[in-house]
Short mmCIF file of C-alpha atoms and ligand atoms in Angstrom, two decimals:
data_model
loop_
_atom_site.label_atom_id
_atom_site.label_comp_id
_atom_site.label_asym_id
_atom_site.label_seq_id
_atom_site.Cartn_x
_atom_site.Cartn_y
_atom_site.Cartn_z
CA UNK U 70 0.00 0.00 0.00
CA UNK U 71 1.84 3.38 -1.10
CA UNK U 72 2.42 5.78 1.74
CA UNK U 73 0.48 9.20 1.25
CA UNK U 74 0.91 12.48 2.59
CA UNK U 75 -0.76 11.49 6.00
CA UNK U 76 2.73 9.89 7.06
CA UNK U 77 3.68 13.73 7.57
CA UNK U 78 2.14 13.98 10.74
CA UNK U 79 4.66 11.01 12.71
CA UNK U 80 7.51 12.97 11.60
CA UNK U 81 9.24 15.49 13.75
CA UNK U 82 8.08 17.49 16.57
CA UNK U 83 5.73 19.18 14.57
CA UNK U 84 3.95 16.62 12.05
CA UNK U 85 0.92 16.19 13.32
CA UNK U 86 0.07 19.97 12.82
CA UNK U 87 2.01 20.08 9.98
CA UNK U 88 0.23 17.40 8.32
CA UNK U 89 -3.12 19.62 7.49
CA UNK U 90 -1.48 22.72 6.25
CA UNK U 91 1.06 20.26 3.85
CA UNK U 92 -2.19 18.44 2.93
CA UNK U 93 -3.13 22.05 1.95
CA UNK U 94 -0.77 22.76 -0.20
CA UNK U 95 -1.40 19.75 -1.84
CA UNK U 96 -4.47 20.61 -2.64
CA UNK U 97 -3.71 24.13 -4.49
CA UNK U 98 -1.11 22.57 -6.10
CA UNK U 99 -3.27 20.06 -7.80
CA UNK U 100 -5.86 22.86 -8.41
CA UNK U 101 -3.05 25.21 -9.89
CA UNK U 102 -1.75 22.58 -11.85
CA UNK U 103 -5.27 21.89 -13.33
CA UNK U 104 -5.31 25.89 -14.22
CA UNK U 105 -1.88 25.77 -16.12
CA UNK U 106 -2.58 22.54 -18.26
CA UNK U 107 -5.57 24.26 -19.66
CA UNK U 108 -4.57 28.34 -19.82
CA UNK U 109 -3.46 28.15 -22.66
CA UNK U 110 -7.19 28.06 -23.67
CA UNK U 111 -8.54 30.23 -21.36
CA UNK U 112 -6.09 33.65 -22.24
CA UNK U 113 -4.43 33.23 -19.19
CA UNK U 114 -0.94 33.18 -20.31
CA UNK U 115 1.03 36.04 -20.28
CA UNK U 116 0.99 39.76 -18.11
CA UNK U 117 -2.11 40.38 -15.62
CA UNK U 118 -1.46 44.52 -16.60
CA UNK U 119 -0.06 44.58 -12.86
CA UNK U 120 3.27 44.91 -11.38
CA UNK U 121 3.93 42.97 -8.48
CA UNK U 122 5.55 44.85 -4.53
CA UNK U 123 8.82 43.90 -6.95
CA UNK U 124 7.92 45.91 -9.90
CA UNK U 125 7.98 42.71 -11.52
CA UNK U 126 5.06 42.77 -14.14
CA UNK U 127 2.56 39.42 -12.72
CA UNK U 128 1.25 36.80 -14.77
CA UNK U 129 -2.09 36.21 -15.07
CA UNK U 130 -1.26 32.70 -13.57
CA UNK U 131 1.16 34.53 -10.78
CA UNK U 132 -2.33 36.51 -9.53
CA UNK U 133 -4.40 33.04 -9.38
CA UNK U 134 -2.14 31.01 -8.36
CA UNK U 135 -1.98 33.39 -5.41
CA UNK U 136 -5.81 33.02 -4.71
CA UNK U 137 -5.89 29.37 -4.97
CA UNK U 138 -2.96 29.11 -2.42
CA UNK U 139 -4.51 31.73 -0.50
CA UNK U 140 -8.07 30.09 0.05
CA UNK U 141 -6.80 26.21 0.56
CA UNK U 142 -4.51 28.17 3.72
CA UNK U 143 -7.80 29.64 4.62
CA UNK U 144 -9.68 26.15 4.82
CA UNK U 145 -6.80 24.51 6.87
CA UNK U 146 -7.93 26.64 9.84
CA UNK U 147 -4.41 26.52 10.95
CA UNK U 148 -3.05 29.63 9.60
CA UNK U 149 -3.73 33.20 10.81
CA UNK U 150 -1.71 35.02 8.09
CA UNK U 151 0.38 34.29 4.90
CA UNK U 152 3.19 36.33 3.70
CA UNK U 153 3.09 36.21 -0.44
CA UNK U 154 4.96 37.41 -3.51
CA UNK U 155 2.47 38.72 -4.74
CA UNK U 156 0.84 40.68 -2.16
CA UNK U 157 2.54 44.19 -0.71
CA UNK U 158 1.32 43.45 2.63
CA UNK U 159 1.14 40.54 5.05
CA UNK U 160 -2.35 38.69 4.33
CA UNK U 161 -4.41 38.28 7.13
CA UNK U 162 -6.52 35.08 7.69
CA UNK U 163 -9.75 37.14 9.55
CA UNK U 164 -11.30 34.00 10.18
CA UNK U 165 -8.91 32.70 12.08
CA UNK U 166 -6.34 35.29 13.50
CA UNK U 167 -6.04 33.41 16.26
CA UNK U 168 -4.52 30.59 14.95
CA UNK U 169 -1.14 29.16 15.72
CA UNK U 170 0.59 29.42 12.38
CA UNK U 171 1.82 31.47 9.36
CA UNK U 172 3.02 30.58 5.91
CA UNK U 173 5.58 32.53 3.36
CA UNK U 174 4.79 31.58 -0.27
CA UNK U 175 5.90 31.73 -3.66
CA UNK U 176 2.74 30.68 -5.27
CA UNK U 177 4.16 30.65 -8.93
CA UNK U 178 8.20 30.61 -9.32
CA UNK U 179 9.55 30.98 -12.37
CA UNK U 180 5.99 32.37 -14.24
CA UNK U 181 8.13 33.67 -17.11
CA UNK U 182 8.72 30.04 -18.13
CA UNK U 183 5.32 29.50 -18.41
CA UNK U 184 4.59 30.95 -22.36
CA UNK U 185 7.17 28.61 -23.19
CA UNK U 186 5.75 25.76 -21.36
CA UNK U 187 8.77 25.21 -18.95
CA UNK U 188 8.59 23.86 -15.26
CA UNK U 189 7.18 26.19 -12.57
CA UNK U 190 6.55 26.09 -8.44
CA UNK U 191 5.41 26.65 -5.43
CA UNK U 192 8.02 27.40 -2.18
CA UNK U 193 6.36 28.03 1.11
CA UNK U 194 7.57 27.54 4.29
CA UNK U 195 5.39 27.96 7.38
CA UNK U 196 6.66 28.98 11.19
CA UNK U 197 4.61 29.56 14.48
CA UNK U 198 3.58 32.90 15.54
CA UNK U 199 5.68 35.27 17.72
CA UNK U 200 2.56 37.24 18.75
CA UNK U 201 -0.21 35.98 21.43
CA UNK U 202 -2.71 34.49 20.10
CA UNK U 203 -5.56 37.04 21.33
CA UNK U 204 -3.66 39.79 19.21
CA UNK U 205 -3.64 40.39 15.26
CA UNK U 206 -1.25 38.73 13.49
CA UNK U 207 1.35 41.00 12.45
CA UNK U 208 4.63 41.34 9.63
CA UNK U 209 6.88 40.82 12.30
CA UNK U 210 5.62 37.17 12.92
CA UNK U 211 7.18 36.37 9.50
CA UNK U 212 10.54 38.11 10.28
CA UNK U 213 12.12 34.77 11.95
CA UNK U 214 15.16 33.31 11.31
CA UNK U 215 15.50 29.84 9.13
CA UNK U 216 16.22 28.14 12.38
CA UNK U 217 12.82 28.71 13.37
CA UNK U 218 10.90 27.09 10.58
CA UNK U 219 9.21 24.29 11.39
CA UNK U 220 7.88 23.00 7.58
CA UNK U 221 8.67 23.53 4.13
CA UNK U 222 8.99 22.69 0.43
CA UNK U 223 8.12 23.04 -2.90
CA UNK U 224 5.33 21.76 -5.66
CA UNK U 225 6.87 21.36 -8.90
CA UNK U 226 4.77 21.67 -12.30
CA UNK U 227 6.97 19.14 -14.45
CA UNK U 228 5.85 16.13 -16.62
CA UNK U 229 4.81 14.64 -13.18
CA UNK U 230 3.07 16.57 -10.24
CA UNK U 231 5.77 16.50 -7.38
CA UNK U 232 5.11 17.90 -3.63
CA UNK U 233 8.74 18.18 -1.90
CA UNK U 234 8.74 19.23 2.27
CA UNK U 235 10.41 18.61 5.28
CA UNK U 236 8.94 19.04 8.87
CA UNK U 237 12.73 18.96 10.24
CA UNK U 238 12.69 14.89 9.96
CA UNK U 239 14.39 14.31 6.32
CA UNK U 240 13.15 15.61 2.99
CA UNK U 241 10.51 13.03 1.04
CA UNK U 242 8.98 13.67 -1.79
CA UNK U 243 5.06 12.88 -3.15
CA UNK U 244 3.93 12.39 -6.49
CA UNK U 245 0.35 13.28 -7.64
CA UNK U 246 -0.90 9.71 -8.37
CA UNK U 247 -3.71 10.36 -11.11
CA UNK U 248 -5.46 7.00 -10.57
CA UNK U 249 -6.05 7.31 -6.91
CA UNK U 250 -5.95 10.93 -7.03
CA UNK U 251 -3.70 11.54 -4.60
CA UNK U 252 0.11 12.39 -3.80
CA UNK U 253 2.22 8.99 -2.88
CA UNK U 254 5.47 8.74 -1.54
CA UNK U 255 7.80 8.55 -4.37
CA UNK U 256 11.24 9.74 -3.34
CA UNK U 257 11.42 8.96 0.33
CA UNK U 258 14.57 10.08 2.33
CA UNK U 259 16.13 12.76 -0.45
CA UNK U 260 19.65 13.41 0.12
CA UNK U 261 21.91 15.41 -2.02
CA UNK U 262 25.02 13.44 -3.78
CA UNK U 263 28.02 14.51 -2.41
CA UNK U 264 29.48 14.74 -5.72
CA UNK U 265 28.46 14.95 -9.34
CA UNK U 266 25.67 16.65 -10.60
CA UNK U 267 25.67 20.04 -12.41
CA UNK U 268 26.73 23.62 -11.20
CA UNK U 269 22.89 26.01 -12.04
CA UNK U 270 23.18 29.84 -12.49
CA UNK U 271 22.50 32.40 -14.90
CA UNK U 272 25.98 32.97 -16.48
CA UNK U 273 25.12 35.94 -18.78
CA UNK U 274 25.12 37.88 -15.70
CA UNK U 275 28.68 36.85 -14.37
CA UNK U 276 30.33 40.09 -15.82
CA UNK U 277 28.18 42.42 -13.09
CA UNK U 278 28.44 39.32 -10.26
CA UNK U 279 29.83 41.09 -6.70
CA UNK U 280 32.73 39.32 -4.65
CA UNK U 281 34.71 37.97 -7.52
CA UNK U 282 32.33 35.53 -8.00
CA UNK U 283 33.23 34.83 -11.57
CA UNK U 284 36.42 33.88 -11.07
CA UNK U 285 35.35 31.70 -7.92
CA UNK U 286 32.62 30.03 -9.84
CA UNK U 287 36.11 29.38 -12.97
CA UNK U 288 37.98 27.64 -10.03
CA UNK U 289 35.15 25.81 -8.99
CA UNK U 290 34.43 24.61 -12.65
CA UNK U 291 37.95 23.55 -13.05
CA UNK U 292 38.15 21.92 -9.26
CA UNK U 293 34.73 19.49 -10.13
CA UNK U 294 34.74 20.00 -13.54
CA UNK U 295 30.99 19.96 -13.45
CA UNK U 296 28.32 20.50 -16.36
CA UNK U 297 25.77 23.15 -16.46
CA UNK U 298 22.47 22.81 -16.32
CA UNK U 299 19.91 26.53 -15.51
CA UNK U 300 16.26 25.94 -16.36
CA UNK U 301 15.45 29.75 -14.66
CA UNK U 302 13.00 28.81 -12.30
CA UNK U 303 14.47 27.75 -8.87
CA UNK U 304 12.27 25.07 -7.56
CA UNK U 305 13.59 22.73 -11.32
CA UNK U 306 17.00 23.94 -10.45
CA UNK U 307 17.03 22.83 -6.88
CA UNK U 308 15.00 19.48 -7.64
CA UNK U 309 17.64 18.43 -9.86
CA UNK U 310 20.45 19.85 -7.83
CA UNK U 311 19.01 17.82 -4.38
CA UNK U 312 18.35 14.50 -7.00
CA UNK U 313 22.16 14.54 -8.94
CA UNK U 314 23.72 16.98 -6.28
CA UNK U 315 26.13 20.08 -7.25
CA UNK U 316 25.49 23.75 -6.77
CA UNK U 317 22.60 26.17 -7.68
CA UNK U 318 23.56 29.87 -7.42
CA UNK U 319 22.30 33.57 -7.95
CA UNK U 320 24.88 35.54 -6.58
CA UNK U 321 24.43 39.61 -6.17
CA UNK U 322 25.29 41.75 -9.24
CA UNK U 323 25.53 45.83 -10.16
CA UNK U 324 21.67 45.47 -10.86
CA UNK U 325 20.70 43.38 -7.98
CA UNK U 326 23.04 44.49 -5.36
CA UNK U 327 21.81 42.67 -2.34
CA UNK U 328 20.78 39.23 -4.55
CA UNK U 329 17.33 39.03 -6.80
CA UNK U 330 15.85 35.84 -5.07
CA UNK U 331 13.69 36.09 -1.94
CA UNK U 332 14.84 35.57 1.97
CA UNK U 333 11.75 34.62 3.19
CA UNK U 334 9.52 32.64 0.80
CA UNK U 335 12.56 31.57 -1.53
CA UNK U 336 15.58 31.17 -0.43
CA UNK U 337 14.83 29.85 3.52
CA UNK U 338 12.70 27.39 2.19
CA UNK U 339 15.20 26.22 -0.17
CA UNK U 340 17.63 25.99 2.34
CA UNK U 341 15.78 24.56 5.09
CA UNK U 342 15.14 21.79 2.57
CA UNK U 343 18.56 21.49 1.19
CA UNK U 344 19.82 21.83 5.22
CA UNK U 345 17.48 18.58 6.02
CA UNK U 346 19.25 16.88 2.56
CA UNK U 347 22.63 16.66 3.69
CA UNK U 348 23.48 19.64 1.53
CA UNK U 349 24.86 23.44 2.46
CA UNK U 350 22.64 26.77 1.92
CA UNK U 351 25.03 29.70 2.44
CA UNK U 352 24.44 33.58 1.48
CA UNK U 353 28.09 34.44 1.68
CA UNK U 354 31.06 32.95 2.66
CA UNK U 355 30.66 31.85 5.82
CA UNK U 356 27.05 32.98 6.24
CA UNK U 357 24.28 30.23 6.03
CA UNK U 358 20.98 31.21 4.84
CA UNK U 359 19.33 29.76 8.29
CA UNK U 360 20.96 32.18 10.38
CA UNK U 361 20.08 35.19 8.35
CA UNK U 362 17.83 37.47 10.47
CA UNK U 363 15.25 38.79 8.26
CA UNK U 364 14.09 42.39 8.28
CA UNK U 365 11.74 43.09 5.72
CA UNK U 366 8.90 40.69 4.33
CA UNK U 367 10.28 40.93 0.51
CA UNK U 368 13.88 41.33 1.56
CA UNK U 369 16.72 39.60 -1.26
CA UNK U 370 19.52 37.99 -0.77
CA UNK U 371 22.14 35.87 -2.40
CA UNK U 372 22.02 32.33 -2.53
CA UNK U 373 24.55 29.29 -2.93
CA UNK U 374 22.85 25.96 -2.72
CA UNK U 375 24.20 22.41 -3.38
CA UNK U 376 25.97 19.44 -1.57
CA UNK U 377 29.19 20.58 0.88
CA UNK U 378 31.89 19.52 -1.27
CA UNK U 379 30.67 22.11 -4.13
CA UNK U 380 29.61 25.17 -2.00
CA UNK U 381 33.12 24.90 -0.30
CA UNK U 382 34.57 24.69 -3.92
CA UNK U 383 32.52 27.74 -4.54
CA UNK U 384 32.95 29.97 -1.76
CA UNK U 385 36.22 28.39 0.04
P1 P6P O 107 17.00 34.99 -14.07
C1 P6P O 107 12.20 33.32 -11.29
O1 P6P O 107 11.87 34.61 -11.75
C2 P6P O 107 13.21 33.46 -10.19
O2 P6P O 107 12.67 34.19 -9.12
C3 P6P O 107 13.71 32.08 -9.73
O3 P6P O 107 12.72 31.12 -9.81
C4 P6P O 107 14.84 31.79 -10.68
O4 P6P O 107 15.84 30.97 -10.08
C5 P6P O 107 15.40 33.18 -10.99
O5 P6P O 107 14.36 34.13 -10.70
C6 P6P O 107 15.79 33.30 -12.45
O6 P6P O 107 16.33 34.60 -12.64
O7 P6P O 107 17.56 36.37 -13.82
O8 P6P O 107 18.07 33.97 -14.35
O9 P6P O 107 15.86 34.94 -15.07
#
């Protein structure tokens, strides 16, 4: 009998909570799914005529992808308030502000692959609130360090249907089972190869990259002599760095000067989930993502991502 998504709630000290607001997430992701395999009939590729709080112009798919996430968070009765890319401001649950729990999302990462019918995902990661319960939920409930978070992962919109989360008790991943219409265990215990794999960035931009990362990332080429492999939406470039192991980066450049992926719905959940793989999830040398202390809800950072052996070769 294939294990589903209700073996979530033995795991850590957290799963039994945990398991509802996953089981959640499951359930947008196989609505949102639905949505993309048929937009293409429904207009709803391309720009929504809005910019997002990044001045990033949204897809059509960003803004319902969004709601979807939005309303299955809702119906979990857990959560009291979700932090999005998409929305300005924190997103407050009124019907249950006195809940226990909040989640950071990225409800559609990577959208720009989506005209060209490349992968997409969700990243969310979900921590307990700093405020009582009796008061409204508030921004600063989301601006906790990675050590705090007590869930997270990622949906990816491939060929299959893939849920990927950790609540602190190894990383396992669920596939959306179309016959029984359900996710099933499929990749239990996920750890990142030591070695091997592929090194991910976006090396048209390594002219501009800060801290003489270009030459690092030459040195680390020539130390693993690794292949390249950058799909451009992170939750495909992690997958297949946590799968084959080696490095995903986006380091800081002249036009992103403080990184262009996310702290707090990006790149903690990323790195709580590589953390829990076996791998490393730094923001500088020396820095790990997990001990960042946030300080704004849409703050950026840097990222380095990938199994020990070729982070170190990366950032010594
Ligand atoms: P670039 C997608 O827009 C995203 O936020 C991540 O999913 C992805 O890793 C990165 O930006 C891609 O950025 O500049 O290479 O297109």
């Amino acid at each position: 009998m294939p294990s589903t998504m209700n073996n979530i709630a033995k795991q850590g000290d957290h799963g039994a909570a945990m398991m509802p607001v996953i089981q959640g997430v499951g359930r947008a992701a196989i609505e949102i799914a639905a949505v993309l395999r048929g937009a293409v009939f429904r207009g709803a590729l391309g720009g929504a005529g809005s910019e997002n709080v990044q001045g990033e112009q949204q897809q059509v798919l960003d803004v319902l992808s969004d709601e979807i996430f939005l309303e299955e968070m809702r119906s979990t009765g857990f959560i009291c308030a979700v932090g999005s890319e998409e929305q300005e401001e924190l997103l407050v649950i009124e019907e249950y502000t006195s809940a226990d729990y909040l989640v950071l999302v990225d409800p559609l990462d990577g959208s720009s692959n989506l005209d060209v019918d490349g992968p997409v995902g969700t990243i969310f990661s979900v921590v307990k609130r700093k405020t009582a319960n009796s008061e409204r939920p508030h921004v600063s409930d989301t601006l906790q360090n990675g050590r705090e978070v007590i869930a997270a992962g990622y949906v990816l919109y491939g060929p299959s249907l893939m849920l990927v989360c950790s609540v602190g008790e190894g990383v396992h991943g669920y596939t959306y089972n179309p016959n029984n219409a359900r996710f099933e265990v499929s990749h239990p215990d996920m750890i990142v190869p030591e070695t091997g794999g592929y090194y991910s960035v976006n090396e048209s931009n390594k002219d501009a990259w800060a801290d003489d990362m270009g030459n690092k990332l030459d040195g680390m080429k020539e130390k693993t002599g690794l292949g390249m492999r950058y799909v451009g939406a992170m939750v495909a470039d992690m997958h297949r760095t946590i799968l084959k192991g080696g490095v995903f980066l986006y380091p800081a450049d002249d036009k992103n000067t403080t990184g262009k992926l996310r702290l707090l719905y990006e790149a903690i959940p990323m790195a709580f989930i590589m953390e829990h793989a076996g791998g490393k999830a730094m923001s500088s040398d020396g820095i790990a993502i997990l001990d960042l202390e946030p300080e704004a809800l849409h703050q950026r950072v840097p990222v380095y991502l990938g199994s020990e052996t070729n982070v170190d070769a990366l950032l010594g």
